[in-house]
Amino acid sequence: MFKHCVFCHASLGSNETLEHFPVSKRVAYDPARGRLWAVCTACSRWNLAPIEERWEALEELDRLVTDRGRLLAQTDNIAMAKAGDMDIVRVGRANLSEEAWWRYGRELQARRKVSSTLQYVETAATLALMTTGFGVVAMFGGGVLGKGARYLKYGGTAWRGGAE
């Protein structure tokens, strides 16, 4: 029986509810495929249980969810229930994107939040640089930049001095 997360090495904790799988307070299972995961409370990653420990625990989880489980959230093929002190995710015939959202949803939301914050910082930095650049052009407007701006505005006649 494993006691620590495979990814972050934090303790998975224990539960008093399941006799055959007393590893974590958050558990996910897929009875059709015979999979059982202990969900780490520190990093929210799913740790697949060894095959020897799954079968009795899967039957026990099915009974627990149907007898004492209270439904918290549900999509087409995946449901989350609370039974006693445990959070239990039951995975059905989910497609890959639905299963990935349940497994990595919090991480994806956190990444999106960081990404939007970085975009805000990049935009603010770009505006600051542009403002500084316009200030420099205004200060040295009579130099090369000023002549180039005058050429763009008036064309070649500003340089030749030709009258119309």
Coordinates of N, CA, C and O in Angstrom, one line a residue, residues 12-95:
L12 N -0.4 11.2 1.4 CA -1.8 11.1 0.9 C -2.8 11.1 2.0 O -4.0 11.3 1.8
G13 N -2.4 10.8 3.2 CA -3.4 10.8 4.3 C -4.1 9.4 4.4 O -3.7 8.5 3.7
S14 N -5.1 9.4 5.2 CA -5.9 8.2 5.3 C -7.3 8.5 5.5 O -7.7 9.6 5.8
N15 N -8.1 7.4 5.4 CA -9.6 7.6 5.7 C -10.0 6.4 6.6 O -9.4 5.4 6.6
E16 N -11.1 6.6 7.2 CA -11.7 5.6 8.1 C -12.8 4.9 7.4 O -13.4 3.9 8.0
T17 N -13.2 5.3 6.2 CA -14.4 4.8 5.6 C -14.2 3.5 4.8 O -15.0 2.6 4.9
L18 N -13.1 3.5 4.1 CA -12.9 2.3 3.2 C -12.0 1.3 3.9 O -10.9 1.6 4.3
E19 N -12.5 0.1 4.0 CA -11.7 -0.9 4.7 C -10.6 -1.4 3.7 O -9.4 -1.7 4.2
H20 N -10.9 -1.6 2.5 CA -9.9 -2.2 1.5 C -9.0 -1.2 0.9 O -8.0 -1.5 0.2
F21 N -9.2 0.1 1.1 CA -8.3 1.2 0.5 C -8.3 2.4 1.4 O -8.9 3.4 1.2
P22 N -7.6 2.3 2.6 CA -7.6 3.4 3.5 C -6.6 4.5 3.3 O -5.9 4.9 4.2
V23 N -6.4 4.8 2.0 CA -5.2 5.7 1.7 C -5.5 7.2 1.7 O -4.8 7.9 2.3
S24 N -6.5 7.7 1.1 CA -6.7 9.1 0.9 C -8.2 9.5 1.2 O -9.1 8.6 1.2
K25 N -8.4 10.8 1.5 CA -9.8 11.2 1.7 C -10.4 11.6 0.4 O -11.6 11.9 0.4
R26 N -9.6 11.7 -0.6 CA -10.1 12.0 -2.0 C -9.8 10.8 -2.9 O -8.6 10.4 -3.0
V27 N -10.8 10.2 -3.4 CA -10.6 8.9 -4.2 C -11.4 9.1 -5.5 O -12.4 9.7 -5.5
A28 N -10.8 8.6 -6.6 CA -11.5 8.5 -7.9 C -11.4 7.1 -8.4 O -10.5 6.4 -8.1
Y29 N -12.5 6.7 -9.1 CA -12.5 5.3 -9.5 C -13.3 5.2 -10.8 O -14.2 6.0 -11.1
D30 N -12.9 4.2 -11.6 CA -13.6 3.9 -12.9 C -13.9 2.4 -12.8 O -13.1 1.5 -13.1
P31 N -15.2 2.0 -12.5 CA -15.5 0.6 -12.3 C -15.4 -0.2 -13.7 O -15.1 -1.4 -13.7
A32 N -15.7 0.4 -14.8 CA -15.7 -0.3 -16.1 C -14.3 -0.7 -16.5 O -14.1 -1.8 -17.0
R33 N -13.3 0.2 -16.2 CA -11.9 -0.1 -16.6 C -11.1 -0.7 -15.5 O -10.0 -1.1 -15.6
G34 N -11.7 -0.8 -14.3 CA -11.0 -1.3 -13.1 C -9.9 -0.4 -12.6 O -8.8 -0.9 -12.2
R35 N -10.1 0.9 -12.6 CA -9.1 1.8 -12.2 C -9.5 2.5 -10.9 O -10.6 2.8 -10.6
L36 N -8.5 2.7 -10.0 CA -8.7 3.4 -8.7 C -7.5 4.3 -8.5 O -6.4 3.9 -8.6
W37 N -7.9 5.5 -8.1 CA -6.8 6.6 -7.9 C -7.0 7.1 -6.5 O -8.1 7.3 -6.0
A38 N -5.9 7.5 -5.9 CA -5.9 8.3 -4.7 C -5.5 9.7 -5.1 O -4.4 9.9 -5.7
V39 N -6.3 10.6 -4.8 CA -6.1 12.0 -5.2 C -5.3 12.7 -4.1 O -5.7 12.8 -3.0
C40 N -4.1 13.3 -4.5 CA -3.3 14.0 -3.5 C -4.0 15.3 -3.1 O -4.4 16.1 -4.0
T41 N -4.0 15.6 -1.9 CA -4.6 16.9 -1.4 C -3.7 18.1 -1.6 O -4.1 19.2 -1.6
A42 N -2.4 17.8 -1.7 CA -1.4 18.9 -1.8 C -1.3 19.4 -3.3 O -1.4 20.6 -3.5
C43 N -1.2 18.5 -4.3 CA -1.0 18.9 -5.6 C -2.2 18.5 -6.6 O -2.1 18.8 -7.7
S44 N -3.2 17.9 -6.0 CA -4.4 17.5 -6.8 C -4.1 16.5 -7.9 O -4.9 16.4 -8.9
R45 N -3.0 15.8 -7.9 CA -2.7 14.8 -9.0 C -3.3 13.5 -8.6 O -3.5 13.2 -7.4
W46 N -3.7 12.7 -9.6 CA -4.3 11.4 -9.4 C -3.2 10.3 -9.4 O -2.5 10.1 -10.4
N47 N -3.1 9.6 -8.3 CA -2.1 8.5 -8.2 C -2.8 7.1 -8.4 O -3.7 6.8 -7.6
L48 N -2.5 6.4 -9.4 CA -3.1 5.1 -9.7 C -2.7 4.1 -8.7 O -1.5 3.9 -8.4
A49 N -3.7 3.4 -8.2 CA -3.4 2.4 -7.2 C -2.9 1.1 -7.8 O -3.2 0.8 -9.0
P50 N -2.0 0.4 -7.1 CA -1.6 -0.9 -7.7 C -2.7 -1.9 -7.9 O -3.7 -1.8 -7.2
I51 N -2.6 -2.7 -8.9 CA -3.7 -3.5 -9.4 C -4.2 -4.5 -8.3 O -5.4 -4.8 -8.3
E52 N -3.3 -4.9 -7.4 CA -3.7 -5.9 -6.4 C -4.6 -5.3 -5.4 O -5.4 -6.0 -4.7
E53 N -4.6 -4.0 -5.2 CA -5.4 -3.3 -4.2 C -6.8 -2.8 -4.7 O -7.5 -2.2 -4.0
R54 N -7.1 -3.0 -6.0 CA -8.2 -2.3 -6.6 C -9.6 -3.0 -6.5 O -10.6 -2.3 -6.1
W55 N -9.7 -4.3 -6.7 CA -11.0 -4.9 -7.0 C -11.9 -4.9 -5.8 O -13.1 -4.5 -5.9
E56 N -11.5 -5.2 -4.6 CA -12.4 -5.1 -3.4 C -12.7 -3.7 -3.1 O -13.9 -3.4 -2.8
A57 N -11.8 -2.8 -3.3 CA -12.1 -1.4 -3.0 C -13.1 -0.8 -4.0 O -13.9 0.0 -3.7
L58 N -13.0 -1.2 -5.3 CA -13.9 -0.8 -6.3 C -15.4 -1.2 -6.0 O -16.3 -0.3 -6.0
E59 N -15.6 -2.4 -5.5 CA -16.9 -2.9 -5.1 C -17.4 -2.1 -3.9 O -18.5 -1.7 -3.8
E60 N -16.5 -1.9 -3.0 CA -16.8 -1.2 -1.7 C -17.2 0.3 -2.0 O -18.1 0.8 -1.5
L61 N -16.5 0.9 -3.0 CA -16.8 2.3 -3.4 C -18.1 2.4 -4.0 O -18.9 3.3 -3.8
D62 N -18.4 1.4 -4.9 CA -19.7 1.5 -5.6 C -20.9 1.4 -4.6 O -21.9 2.1 -4.6
R63 N -20.7 0.5 -3.6 CA -21.8 0.4 -2.5 C -21.8 1.6 -1.7 O -22.9 2.1 -1.4
L64 N -20.7 2.2 -1.4 CA -20.6 3.4 -0.5 C -21.3 4.6 -1.2 O -22.1 5.3 -0.6
V65 N -21.0 4.8 -2.5 CA -21.6 5.9 -3.2 C -23.1 5.7 -3.4 O -23.9 6.7 -3.2
T66 N -23.6 4.5 -3.7 CA -25.0 4.3 -3.9 C -25.8 4.3 -2.5 O -26.9 4.8 -2.5
D67 N -25.2 3.9 -1.5 CA -25.9 3.8 -0.2 C -25.8 5.1 0.6 O -26.8 5.6 1.1
R68 N -24.6 5.7 0.8 CA -24.5 6.9 1.6 C -23.9 8.1 0.9 O -23.7 9.1 1.5
G69 N -23.8 8.1 -0.4 CA -23.2 9.2 -1.1 C -24.2 10.3 -1.4 O -25.3 10.1 -1.6
R70 N -23.7 11.5 -1.3 CA -24.4 12.7 -1.6 C -23.8 13.4 -2.8 O -22.6 13.7 -2.8
L71 N -24.6 13.5 -3.9 CA -24.1 14.0 -5.2 C -23.7 15.5 -5.0 O -24.5 16.3 -4.6
L72 N -22.5 15.9 -5.4 CA -22.0 17.3 -5.3 C -22.0 17.9 -6.7 O -22.4 19.1 -6.8
A73 N -21.5 17.2 -7.7 CA -21.4 17.7 -9.1 C -21.4 16.6 -10.0 O -21.0 15.5 -9.7
Q74 N -21.9 16.9 -11.2 CA -22.1 15.8 -12.2 C -22.0 16.4 -13.6 O -22.6 17.4 -13.9
T75 N -21.3 15.7 -14.5 CA -21.4 16.0 -15.9 C -22.0 14.8 -16.6 O -22.6 13.9 -15.9
D76 N -21.9 14.6 -17.9 CA -22.5 13.5 -18.6 C -22.0 12.2 -18.1 O -22.8 11.2 -17.9
N77 N -20.7 12.0 -17.9 CA -20.2 10.7 -17.6 C -19.4 10.7 -16.3 O -18.9 9.6 -15.9
I78 N -19.2 11.8 -15.6 CA -18.4 11.8 -14.4 C -19.2 12.5 -13.3 O -19.9 13.5 -13.5
A79 N -19.1 11.9 -12.1 CA -19.9 12.5 -10.9 C -19.0 12.6 -9.7 O -18.1 11.7 -9.5
M80 N -19.2 13.6 -8.9 CA -18.5 13.7 -7.6 C -19.5 13.6 -6.5 O -20.5 14.3 -6.5
A81 N -19.2 12.8 -5.5 CA -20.0 12.6 -4.4 C -19.2 12.7 -3.1 O -18.0 12.6 -3.1
K82 N -20.0 13.0 -2.0 CA -19.3 13.0 -0.7 C -20.0 11.9 0.1 O -21.2 11.8 0.2
A83 N -19.2 11.1 0.7 CA -19.7 10.0 1.6 C -18.8 10.1 2.9 O -17.7 9.7 2.8
G84 N -19.4 10.5 4.0 CA -18.7 10.6 5.2 C -17.7 11.7 5.1 O -18.0 12.8 4.8
D85 N -16.4 11.4 5.4 CA -15.3 12.4 5.3 C -14.6 12.3 3.9 O -13.6 12.9 3.7
M86 N -15.1 11.5 3.0 CA -14.4 11.3 1.7 C -15.1 12.0 0.5 O -16.3 12.1 0.5
D87 N -14.3 12.5 -0.4 CA -14.7 13.0 -1.7 C -14.4 11.9 -2.7 O -13.3 11.5 -2.8
I88 N -15.5 11.5 -3.4 CA -15.3 10.4 -4.4 C -15.8 10.8 -5.8 O -16.8 11.4 -5.9
V89 N -14.9 10.6 -6.7 CA -15.2 10.9 -8.1 C -15.4 9.6 -8.8 O -14.5 8.7 -8.8
R90 N -16.6 9.4 -9.5 CA -16.9 8.2 -10.2 C -16.8 8.5 -11.7 O -17.5 9.4 -12.2
V91 N -15.9 7.9 -12.4 CA -15.6 8.1 -13.8 C -16.4 7.0 -14.6 O -16.3 5.8 -14.3
G92 N -17.2 7.5 -15.6 CA -17.9 6.5 -16.4 C -17.3 6.5 -17.8 O -16.1 6.5 -17.9
R93 N -18.1 6.4 -18.8 CA -17.6 6.4 -20.2 C -17.3 7.8 -20.7 O -17.9 8.3 -21.6
A94 N -16.4 8.4 -20.1 CA -16.0 9.8 -20.4 C -15.1 9.9 -21.6 O -14.2 9.0 -21.7
N95 N -15.2 10.9 -22.4 CA -14.2 11.1 -23.5 C -13.0 11.7 -22.8 O -13.0 12.1 -21.7

